[in-house]
Amino acid sequence: MTVTARQLSLDALDRIERDGAYANLVLPELLGRTGLAPRDRHFATELVYGTTRMRRACDYLVDRFLTRDLEPRVRNALRLGAYQLHFLSMAPHAAVGETVEVAPKAARGLVNAVLRRVASAPPTWPDDATRLSYPDWVVDTVVDDLGAGDGMRALEVMNTPPPVTEREDGYVQDLASQWVAAAVGAQPGDRVADLCAAPGGKALLLAATGARVVAADIRPRRAGLMASNALGRAELPVIVADGVHPPLRPRSFDRVLVDAPCSGLGVLRRRPDARWRIDADAPARLGAVQRALVDAAAELVRPGGRLVYSVCTLTDAESVAVDDHLADRADFTAEPPPDGPWRPRGRGAVLLPQVADTDGMYLLRLRRDG
Ligand SMILES: C[S@@+](CC[C@H](N)C(=O)[O-])C[C@H]1O[C@@H](n2cnc3c(N)ncnc32)[C@H](O)[C@@H]1O
């Protein structure tokens, strides 16, 4: 029997939950083993990504009608059904009937009964975190840091699938990342260090300006992948190095980019399971790493050169707090943020996902005076 989109989706949800598999890895693997038509592949992708993203909300929808714990595959079948009914507004006869068919045999009666009740009982959400399906701490942090209006809108937009933006060279990269690379302002012949460079999207754009770029990353495997990306480009050397102790000559670079490891709260739309993986301590913990990275990066910048810091997240701990740390240095002055969709935030700028339908980012540009 050939597998259906819903069956494949249920298998993927089980792997994500049981094995901690990444949605964006397990889905292509399962799709690769089937002969599903393009329409069904698209539907399975929507089901797996959507149900994973909206897991907490789907649990709320079904838990209203459950009195006992369920085995994981039965719960996943209920989540899958609730997602179709509530978030895809599918007709109950299709969503319920076909989801029941792929549920474990012994639980089909229960799945049918619960989904019928979900179909006929609109929810009264207990709070925004349940309705928008985020951990409490994510909603609290984003709303505290951005304000209720911008924060809630950002969280809503990150529940929608991201647009796919293909660069002229065929590489798929979000526009926000392209704008960060442009904001570095590299000129032909400039010496540029990209201290957190893998997988290399921004480094390649920087090299395309005619700048001489050194791409460093602490993780050998990621650096290796980047080296194969950049293959044949002698002008883009890749090194494995800890950006906190870069093996590079102080005060010798025109531009230094720190596109730092971060909590990734600005790219949640791209990674459906990420919101369930990141822990509440991540922003503070990564903030310390980011401060160490910008300190080291600052030493590499020549007088008159630029230090550029960016993160794909929206927390103050990883943006304005890093800037506050740098503000103690008398030898660096902030440059105005770029025009366009960037909005000033402290001395830097933030790109909210809702403004230009991109990832969320923070950017800070400083000039070394002496
Ligand atoms: C946000 S990603 C960079 C994305 C990249 N700039 C691009 O545009 O494709 C952050 C990278 O920092 C690397 N990293 C983490 N800690 C580091 C450190 N101490 N030194 C250098 N790289 C580090 C991670 O391995 C990861 O590849």
CSV table of C-alpha atoms and ligand atoms in Angstrom, one decimal:
chain,number,residue,atom,x,y,z
A,1,MET,CA,0.0,0.0,0.0
A,2,THR,CA,1.3,3.4,-0.8
A,3,VAL,CA,1.7,5.9,2.0
A,4,THR,CA,-0.6,8.9,2.2
A,5,ALA,CA,0.3,12.4,3.1
A,6,ARG,CA,-1.4,12.1,6.5
A,7,GLN,CA,0.3,8.7,7.3
A,8,LEU,CA,3.7,10.2,6.4
A,9,SER,CA,3.0,13.2,8.5
A,10,LEU,CA,2.1,11.1,11.5
A,11,ASP,CA,5.3,9.1,11.1
A,12,ALA,CA,7.3,12.4,10.9
A,13,LEU,CA,5.6,13.8,14.0
A,14,ASP,CA,6.4,10.6,15.9
A,15,ARG,CA,10.1,10.8,14.9
A,16,ILE,CA,10.2,14.5,15.9
A,17,GLU,CA,8.7,13.8,19.3
A,18,ARG,CA,10.2,10.4,20.1
A,19,ASP,CA,13.7,10.7,18.7
A,20,GLY,CA,14.1,14.5,19.0
A,21,ALA,CA,14.5,14.5,15.2
A,22,TYR,CA,14.6,17.9,13.4
A,23,ALA,CA,11.5,18.6,11.3
A,24,ASN,CA,13.5,20.0,8.4
A,25,LEU,CA,15.7,16.8,8.2
A,26,VAL,CA,13.2,14.1,8.9
A,27,LEU,CA,10.6,15.4,6.5
A,28,PRO,CA,12.7,15.3,3.3
A,29,GLU,CA,14.1,11.9,4.4
A,30,LEU,CA,10.5,10.4,4.6
A,31,LEU,CA,9.4,12.2,1.5
A,32,GLY,CA,12.4,10.9,-0.4
A,33,ARG,CA,11.2,7.3,0.2
A,34,THR,CA,7.7,7.8,-1.2
A,35,GLY,CA,6.3,8.4,-4.6
A,36,LEU,CA,3.9,11.1,-3.4
A,37,ALA,CA,2.6,13.5,-6.0
A,38,PRO,CA,3.9,17.1,-5.6
A,39,ARG,CA,0.5,18.3,-4.3
A,40,ASP,CA,0.6,15.6,-1.5
A,41,ARG,CA,4.2,16.4,-0.7
A,42,HIS,CA,3.2,20.0,-0.3
A,43,PHE,CA,0.3,19.0,2.0
A,44,ALA,CA,2.5,16.7,4.1
A,45,THR,CA,5.0,19.6,4.6
A,46,GLU,CA,2.2,21.9,5.7
A,47,LEU,CA,0.9,19.2,8.1
A,48,VAL,CA,4.2,18.4,9.7
A,49,TYR,CA,5.5,22.0,10.0
A,50,GLY,CA,2.2,23.4,11.0
A,51,THR,CA,1.3,20.7,13.6
A,52,THR,CA,4.8,21.0,15.0
A,53,ARG,CA,4.6,24.8,15.2
A,54,MET,CA,1.1,24.7,16.7
A,55,ARG,CA,1.7,21.8,19.0
A,56,ARG,CA,0.8,23.6,22.2
A,57,ALA,CA,-2.4,25.0,20.7
A,58,CYS,CA,-3.4,21.7,19.2
A,59,ASP,CA,-2.9,20.0,22.6
A,60,TYR,CA,-5.2,22.6,24.2
A,61,LEU,CA,-7.8,21.9,21.6
A,62,VAL,CA,-7.9,18.2,22.2
A,63,ASP,CA,-7.1,18.2,26.0
A,64,ARG,CA,-10.5,19.7,26.6
A,65,PHE,CA,-12.0,16.4,25.7
A,66,LEU,CA,-9.5,13.9,27.3
A,67,THR,CA,-9.5,12.5,30.7
A,68,ARG,CA,-6.4,10.3,30.5
A,69,ASP,CA,-2.8,10.3,29.1
A,70,LEU,CA,-2.4,8.9,25.7
A,71,GLU,CA,0.4,7.0,24.0
A,72,PRO,CA,2.5,9.4,21.8
A,73,ARG,CA,1.2,8.2,18.4
A,74,VAL,CA,-2.4,8.6,19.4
A,75,ARG,CA,-1.7,12.1,20.7
A,76,ASN,CA,0.1,13.0,17.5
A,77,ALA,CA,-2.9,11.8,15.5
A,78,LEU,CA,-5.1,14.0,17.5
A,79,ARG,CA,-2.8,17.0,17.1
A,80,LEU,CA,-2.7,16.3,13.3
A,81,GLY,CA,-6.5,16.3,13.2
A,82,ALA,CA,-6.9,19.4,15.4
A,83,TYR,CA,-4.4,21.2,13.2
A,84,GLN,CA,-6.4,20.5,10.0
A,85,LEU,CA,-9.7,21.4,11.6
A,86,HIS,CA,-8.7,24.5,13.4
A,87,PHE,CA,-5.7,26.0,11.6
A,88,LEU,CA,-6.4,24.8,8.0
A,89,SER,CA,-10.2,25.1,8.4
A,90,MET,CA,-10.7,21.8,6.6
A,91,ALA,CA,-14.1,20.2,6.3
A,92,PRO,CA,-14.7,17.9,9.3
A,93,HIS,CA,-15.7,14.9,7.2
A,94,ALA,CA,-12.4,14.9,5.4
A,95,ALA,CA,-10.1,16.0,8.3
A,96,VAL,CA,-11.6,13.6,10.9
A,97,GLY,CA,-12.3,10.6,8.6
A,98,GLU,CA,-8.9,10.5,7.0
A,99,THR,CA,-7.0,11.2,10.2
A,100,VAL,CA,-8.9,8.4,12.0
A,101,GLU,CA,-7.7,6.1,9.2
A,102,VAL,CA,-4.0,6.6,9.9
A,103,ALA,CA,-4.4,6.5,13.7
A,104,PRO,CA,-3.4,3.3,15.6
A,105,LYS,CA,-6.3,0.8,15.2
A,106,ALA,CA,-7.1,0.4,18.9
A,107,ALA,CA,-7.5,4.1,19.4
A,108,ARG,CA,-9.6,4.9,16.3
A,109,GLY,CA,-12.8,5.2,18.2
A,110,LEU,CA,-11.3,7.7,20.6
A,111,VAL,CA,-9.6,9.7,17.9
A,112,ASN,CA,-12.9,9.9,16.0
A,113,ALA,CA,-14.9,11.0,19.1
A,114,VAL,CA,-12.4,13.6,20.2
A,115,LEU,CA,-11.9,15.1,16.8
A,116,ARG,CA,-15.6,15.4,16.2
A,117,ARG,CA,-15.9,17.4,19.4
A,118,VAL,CA,-12.9,19.6,18.5
A,119,ALA,CA,-14.7,20.3,15.2
A,120,SER,CA,-17.8,21.5,16.9
A,121,ALA,CA,-16.4,23.4,19.9
A,122,PRO,CA,-14.5,26.6,19.1
A,123,PRO,CA,-11.9,27.3,21.8
A,124,THR,CA,-11.8,30.0,24.4
A,125,TRP,CA,-8.0,30.3,24.6
A,126,PRO,CA,-6.6,30.6,28.2
A,127,ASP,CA,-3.8,32.9,27.1
A,128,ASP,CA,-1.8,34.2,24.1
A,129,ALA,CA,1.0,31.7,24.6
A,130,THR,CA,-1.4,28.8,24.2
A,131,ARG,CA,-3.3,30.5,21.3
A,132,LEU,CA,-0.1,31.3,19.4
A,133,SER,CA,1.6,28.1,20.5
A,134,TYR,CA,4.8,29.3,22.1
A,135,PRO,CA,6.4,28.5,25.4
A,136,ASP,CA,5.4,31.1,28.0
A,137,TRP,CA,9.0,32.4,28.3
A,138,VAL,CA,9.2,33.2,24.5
A,139,VAL,CA,6.0,35.2,24.6
A,140,ASP,CA,7.1,37.0,27.9
A,141,THR,CA,10.5,37.8,26.6
A,142,VAL,CA,9.5,39.0,23.1
A,143,VAL,CA,6.6,41.1,24.5
A,144,ASP,CA,8.8,42.6,27.4
A,145,ASP,CA,11.6,43.5,25.0
A,146,LEU,CA,9.6,44.7,21.9
A,147,GLY,CA,6.4,45.9,23.6
A,148,ALA,CA,3.0,44.2,23.3
A,149,GLY,CA,2.1,45.6,19.8
A,150,ASP,CA,5.3,44.7,17.9
A,151,GLY,CA,6.0,41.6,20.0
A,152,MET,CA,2.6,40.0,19.4
A,153,ARG,CA,2.7,40.8,15.7
A,154,ALA,CA,6.2,39.3,15.4
A,155,LEU,CA,5.0,36.1,17.1
A,156,GLU,CA,1.9,35.9,14.8
A,157,VAL,CA,4.0,36.4,11.7
A,158,MET,CA,6.5,33.7,12.8
A,159,ASN,CA,3.6,31.2,12.8
A,160,THR,CA,3.3,31.6,9.0
A,161,PRO,CA,5.6,29.8,6.5
A,162,PRO,CA,8.5,31.9,5.3
A,163,PRO,CA,8.8,33.2,1.8
A,164,VAL,CA,11.5,31.5,-0.2
A,165,THR,CA,14.0,34.0,-1.6
A,166,GLU,CA,16.5,32.9,-4.1
A,167,ARG,CA,19.6,34.9,-4.8
A,168,GLU,CA,20.9,35.6,-8.3
A,169,ASP,CA,23.5,32.8,-7.8
A,170,GLY,CA,20.7,30.3,-7.0
A,171,TYR,CA,21.5,30.2,-3.3
A,172,VAL,CA,18.4,30.4,-1.1
A,173,GLN,CA,18.8,33.0,1.6
A,174,ASP,CA,16.4,35.2,3.5
A,175,LEU,CA,16.4,38.9,2.5
A,176,ALA,CA,17.2,39.9,6.0
A,177,SER,CA,20.6,38.0,5.8
A,178,GLN,CA,21.3,39.7,2.5
A,179,TRP,CA,20.6,43.1,4.0
A,180,VAL,CA,23.0,42.3,6.9
A,181,ALA,CA,25.7,41.4,4.4
A,182,ALA,CA,25.0,44.7,2.5
A,183,ALA,CA,25.1,46.6,5.8
A,184,VAL,CA,28.7,45.5,6.3
A,185,GLY,CA,29.6,47.9,3.5
A,186,ALA,CA,32.5,46.0,2.2
A,187,GLN,CA,34.4,47.6,-0.7
A,188,PRO,CA,36.5,46.0,-3.4
A,189,GLY,CA,39.9,45.2,-1.9
A,190,ASP,CA,38.8,45.6,1.7
A,191,ARG,CA,40.2,43.1,4.2
A,192,VAL,CA,37.2,41.5,5.9
A,193,ALA,CA,37.0,39.0,8.8
A,194,ASP,CA,33.8,37.0,9.2
A,195,LEU,CA,34.3,35.4,12.7
A,196,CYS,CA,31.1,33.3,12.8
A,197,ALA,CA,30.8,32.5,9.2
A,198,ALA,CA,29.3,29.0,8.7
A,199,PRO,CA,27.3,28.0,6.7
A,200,GLY,CA,28.8,30.9,4.7
A,201,GLY,CA,25.9,32.8,3.2
A,202,LYS,CA,27.1,36.2,4.2
A,203,ALA,CA,30.7,35.4,3.6
A,204,LEU,CA,30.0,34.6,0.0
A,205,LEU,CA,28.1,37.8,-0.5
A,206,LEU,CA,30.9,39.8,1.1
A,207,ALA,CA,33.4,38.1,-1.2
A,208,ALA,CA,31.2,38.9,-4.2
A,209,THR,CA,31.9,42.6,-3.5
A,210,GLY,CA,35.5,42.1,-4.3
A,211,ALA,CA,36.6,42.2,-0.7
A,212,ARG,CA,39.2,39.8,0.6
A,213,VAL,CA,37.3,37.8,3.2
A,214,VAL,CA,38.5,35.4,5.8
A,215,ALA,CA,35.7,33.1,6.9
A,216,ALA,CA,36.1,31.5,10.4
A,217,ASP,CA,33.9,29.2,12.4
A,218,ILE,CA,34.5,27.3,15.6
A,219,ARG,CA,32.9,24.1,14.4
A,220,PRO,CA,35.1,22.0,12.1
A,221,ARG,CA,32.3,20.3,10.3
A,222,ARG,CA,30.5,23.5,9.6
A,223,ALA,CA,33.7,25.1,8.4
A,224,GLY,CA,34.3,22.1,6.2
A,225,LEU,CA,30.9,22.5,4.6
A,226,MET,CA,31.7,26.1,4.0
A,227,ALA,CA,35.0,25.3,2.4
A,228,SER,CA,33.3,23.0,0.0
A,229,ASN,CA,30.8,25.8,-0.8
A,230,ALA,CA,33.5,28.3,-1.4
A,231,LEU,CA,35.6,25.7,-3.4
A,232,GLY,CA,37.5,27.2,-6.2
A,233,ARG,CA,37.5,30.7,-4.6
A,234,ALA,CA,41.0,31.3,-3.6
A,235,GLU,CA,40.0,34.7,-2.3
A,236,LEU,CA,37.8,33.1,0.4
A,237,PRO,CA,40.0,31.2,2.8
A,238,VAL,CA,38.1,29.3,5.5
A,239,ILE,CA,39.6,28.6,8.9
A,240,VAL,CA,38.5,26.7,12.0
A,241,ALA,CA,38.9,29.1,14.9
A,242,ASP,CA,37.3,30.3,18.1
A,243,GLY,CA,36.2,33.8,17.4
A,244,VAL,CA,37.0,34.7,21.0
A,245,HIS,CA,40.7,34.0,20.3
A,246,PRO,CA,41.0,34.6,16.6
A,247,PRO,CA,44.4,33.7,15.1
A,248,LEU,CA,44.4,37.0,13.1
A,249,ARG,CA,46.5,40.1,13.3
A,250,PRO,CA,45.1,42.9,15.5
A,251,ARG,CA,44.1,46.2,13.9
A,252,SER,CA,44.5,44.8,10.4
A,253,PHE,CA,40.9,44.5,9.1
A,254,ASP,CA,38.8,47.1,7.3
A,255,ARG,CA,35.6,45.3,8.4
A,256,VAL,CA,34.9,42.6,11.0
A,257,LEU,CA,31.5,40.9,11.0
A,258,VAL,CA,30.3,39.0,14.1
A,259,ASP,CA,27.1,37.2,13.0
A,260,ALA,CA,26.9,35.6,16.4
A,261,PRO,CA,25.4,32.3,17.6
A,262,CYS,CA,22.1,33.3,19.2
A,263,SER,CA,18.8,32.1,20.5
A,264,GLY,CA,17.3,32.4,17.0
A,265,LEU,CA,13.9,33.9,18.1
A,266,GLY,CA,13.9,35.9,14.9
A,267,VAL,CA,13.9,32.8,12.7
A,268,LEU,CA,11.3,30.6,14.3
A,269,ARG,CA,9.1,30.6,11.2
A,270,ARG,CA,11.9,28.8,9.4
A,271,ARG,CA,12.4,26.1,12.1
A,272,PRO,CA,9.1,24.8,13.2
A,273,ASP,CA,10.5,22.8,16.1
A,274,ALA,CA,13.0,25.3,17.4
A,275,ARG,CA,10.6,27.0,19.8
A,276,TRP,CA,10.3,23.7,21.7
A,277,ARG,CA,14.1,23.2,21.8
A,278,ILE,CA,15.4,26.6,23.0
A,279,ASP,CA,15.6,27.0,26.7
A,280,ALA,CA,14.7,30.1,28.7
A,281,ASP,CA,18.3,30.6,29.8
A,282,ALA,CA,19.6,30.7,26.2
A,283,PRO,CA,19.5,34.5,25.7
A,284,ALA,CA,21.5,35.3,28.9
A,285,ARG,CA,23.9,32.4,28.3
A,286,LEU,CA,24.5,33.4,24.7
A,287,GLY,CA,24.7,37.1,25.6
A,288,ALA,CA,27.9,36.3,27.5
A,289,VAL,CA,29.4,34.5,24.4
A,290,GLN,CA,28.4,37.4,22.2
A,291,ARG,CA,30.1,40.0,24.5
A,292,ALA,CA,33.3,37.9,24.4
A,293,LEU,CA,33.1,37.7,20.6
A,294,VAL,CA,32.6,41.4,20.0
A,295,ASP,CA,35.4,42.2,22.4
A,296,ALA,CA,37.8,39.9,20.4
A,297,ALA,CA,36.4,41.3,17.1
A,298,ALA,CA,37.0,44.9,18.1
A,299,GLU,CA,40.7,44.2,18.5
A,300,LEU,CA,40.9,43.1,14.8
A,301,VAL,CA,39.5,46.3,13.4
A,302,ARG,CA,42.0,48.9,12.1
A,303,PRO,CA,41.6,52.5,13.0
A,304,GLY,CA,38.8,53.9,10.7
A,305,GLY,CA,37.5,50.4,10.1
A,306,ARG,CA,34.1,49.0,11.1
A,307,LEU,CA,32.8,46.4,13.5
A,308,VAL,CA,29.5,44.9,12.6
A,309,TYR,CA,27.4,42.8,15.0
A,310,SER,CA,24.3,40.9,14.0
A,311,VAL,CA,22.0,38.2,15.4
A,312,CYS,CA,18.9,36.6,14.1
A,313,THR,CA,17.0,37.1,17.4
A,314,LEU,CA,14.8,39.7,19.0
A,315,THR,CA,15.9,39.6,22.7
A,316,ASP,CA,17.4,42.6,24.5
A,317,ALA,CA,19.9,40.3,26.2
A,318,GLU,CA,21.5,39.5,22.8
A,319,SER,CA,21.1,43.0,21.2
A,320,VAL,CA,20.9,46.1,23.3
A,321,ALA,CA,22.8,44.5,26.2
A,322,VAL,CA,25.7,43.6,23.8
A,323,ASP,CA,25.7,47.2,22.6
A,324,ASP,CA,25.6,48.5,26.2
A,325,HIS,CA,28.7,46.5,26.8
A,326,LEU,CA,30.4,48.0,23.7
A,327,ALA,CA,29.3,51.5,24.6
A,328,ASP,CA,31.9,51.4,27.4
A,329,ARG,CA,34.6,51.6,24.7
A,330,ALA,CA,35.7,55.1,23.9
A,331,ASP,CA,37.5,54.0,20.7
A,332,PHE,CA,34.3,53.0,18.8
A,333,THR,CA,31.4,55.2,17.7
A,334,ALA,CA,28.1,53.9,16.5
A,335,GLU,CA,27.1,54.5,12.9
A,336,PRO,CA,23.5,55.2,11.9
A,337,PRO,CA,21.5,52.2,11.0
A,338,PRO,CA,20.8,51.5,7.3
A,339,ASP,CA,17.7,52.9,5.6
A,340,GLY,CA,14.8,50.7,4.6
A,341,PRO,CA,12.9,48.4,6.9
A,342,TRP,CA,15.4,48.7,9.7
A,343,ARG,CA,14.1,50.4,12.8
A,344,PRO,CA,16.5,52.1,15.2
A,345,ARG,CA,16.9,50.3,18.5
A,346,GLY,CA,19.4,51.8,20.9
A,347,ARG,CA,22.5,52.6,18.8
A,348,GLY,CA,21.7,49.7,16.5
A,349,ALA,CA,18.6,48.6,14.5
A,350,VAL,CA,16.1,45.9,14.5
A,351,LEU,CA,14.3,44.2,11.6
A,352,LEU,CA,10.9,42.9,12.7
A,353,PRO,CA,9.6,39.9,10.8
A,354,GLN,CA,6.3,41.7,10.1
A,355,VAL,CA,7.9,44.8,8.5
A,356,ALA,CA,9.2,43.2,5.3
A,357,ASP,CA,8.1,39.6,5.7
A,358,THR,CA,11.6,38.4,6.5
A,359,ASP,CA,13.5,36.9,9.4
A,360,GLY,CA,13.9,39.0,12.5
A,361,MET,CA,17.4,40.5,13.0
A,362,TYR,CA,19.4,42.9,15.1
A,363,LEU,CA,22.3,44.9,13.6
A,364,LEU,CA,24.9,47.2,15.1
A,365,ARG,CA,27.6,49.0,13.2
A,366,LEU,CA,30.5,50.7,14.9
A,367,ARG,CA,33.5,52.7,13.6
A,368,ARG,CA,36.9,52.5,15.2
A,369,ASP,CA,38.2,56.0,15.8
A,370,GLY,CA,41.6,55.4,17.2
B,1,LIG,C1,24.3,32.6,13.1
B,1,LIG,S1,25.5,31.4,12.6
B,1,LIG,C2,26.3,32.2,11.4
B,1,LIG,C3,25.7,32.3,10.0
B,1,LIG,C4,26.6,32.7,8.9
B,1,LIG,N1,27.2,34.0,9.2
B,1,LIG,C5,25.9,32.8,7.6
B,1,LIG,O1,25.5,33.9,7.1
B,1,LIG,O2,25.7,31.8,6.9
B,1,LIG,C6,26.6,31.4,13.9
B,1,LIG,C7,27.8,30.5,13.7
B,1,LIG,O3,28.7,30.8,14.8
B,1,LIG,C8,29.5,29.7,15.1
B,1,LIG,N2,30.1,29.9,16.4
B,1,LIG,C9,29.6,29.6,17.6
B,1,LIG,N3,30.5,30.0,18.6
B,1,LIG,C10,31.6,30.4,17.9
B,1,LIG,C11,32.9,30.9,18.4
B,1,LIG,N4,33.2,31.0,19.6
B,1,LIG,N5,33.8,31.3,17.4
B,1,LIG,C12,33.5,31.2,16.1
B,1,LIG,N6,32.3,30.7,15.6
B,1,LIG,C13,31.4,30.4,16.5
B,1,LIG,C14,28.5,28.5,14.9
B,1,LIG,O4,29.2,27.3,14.6
B,1,LIG,C15,27.6,29.0,13.8
B,1,LIG,O5,28.1,28.5,12.5
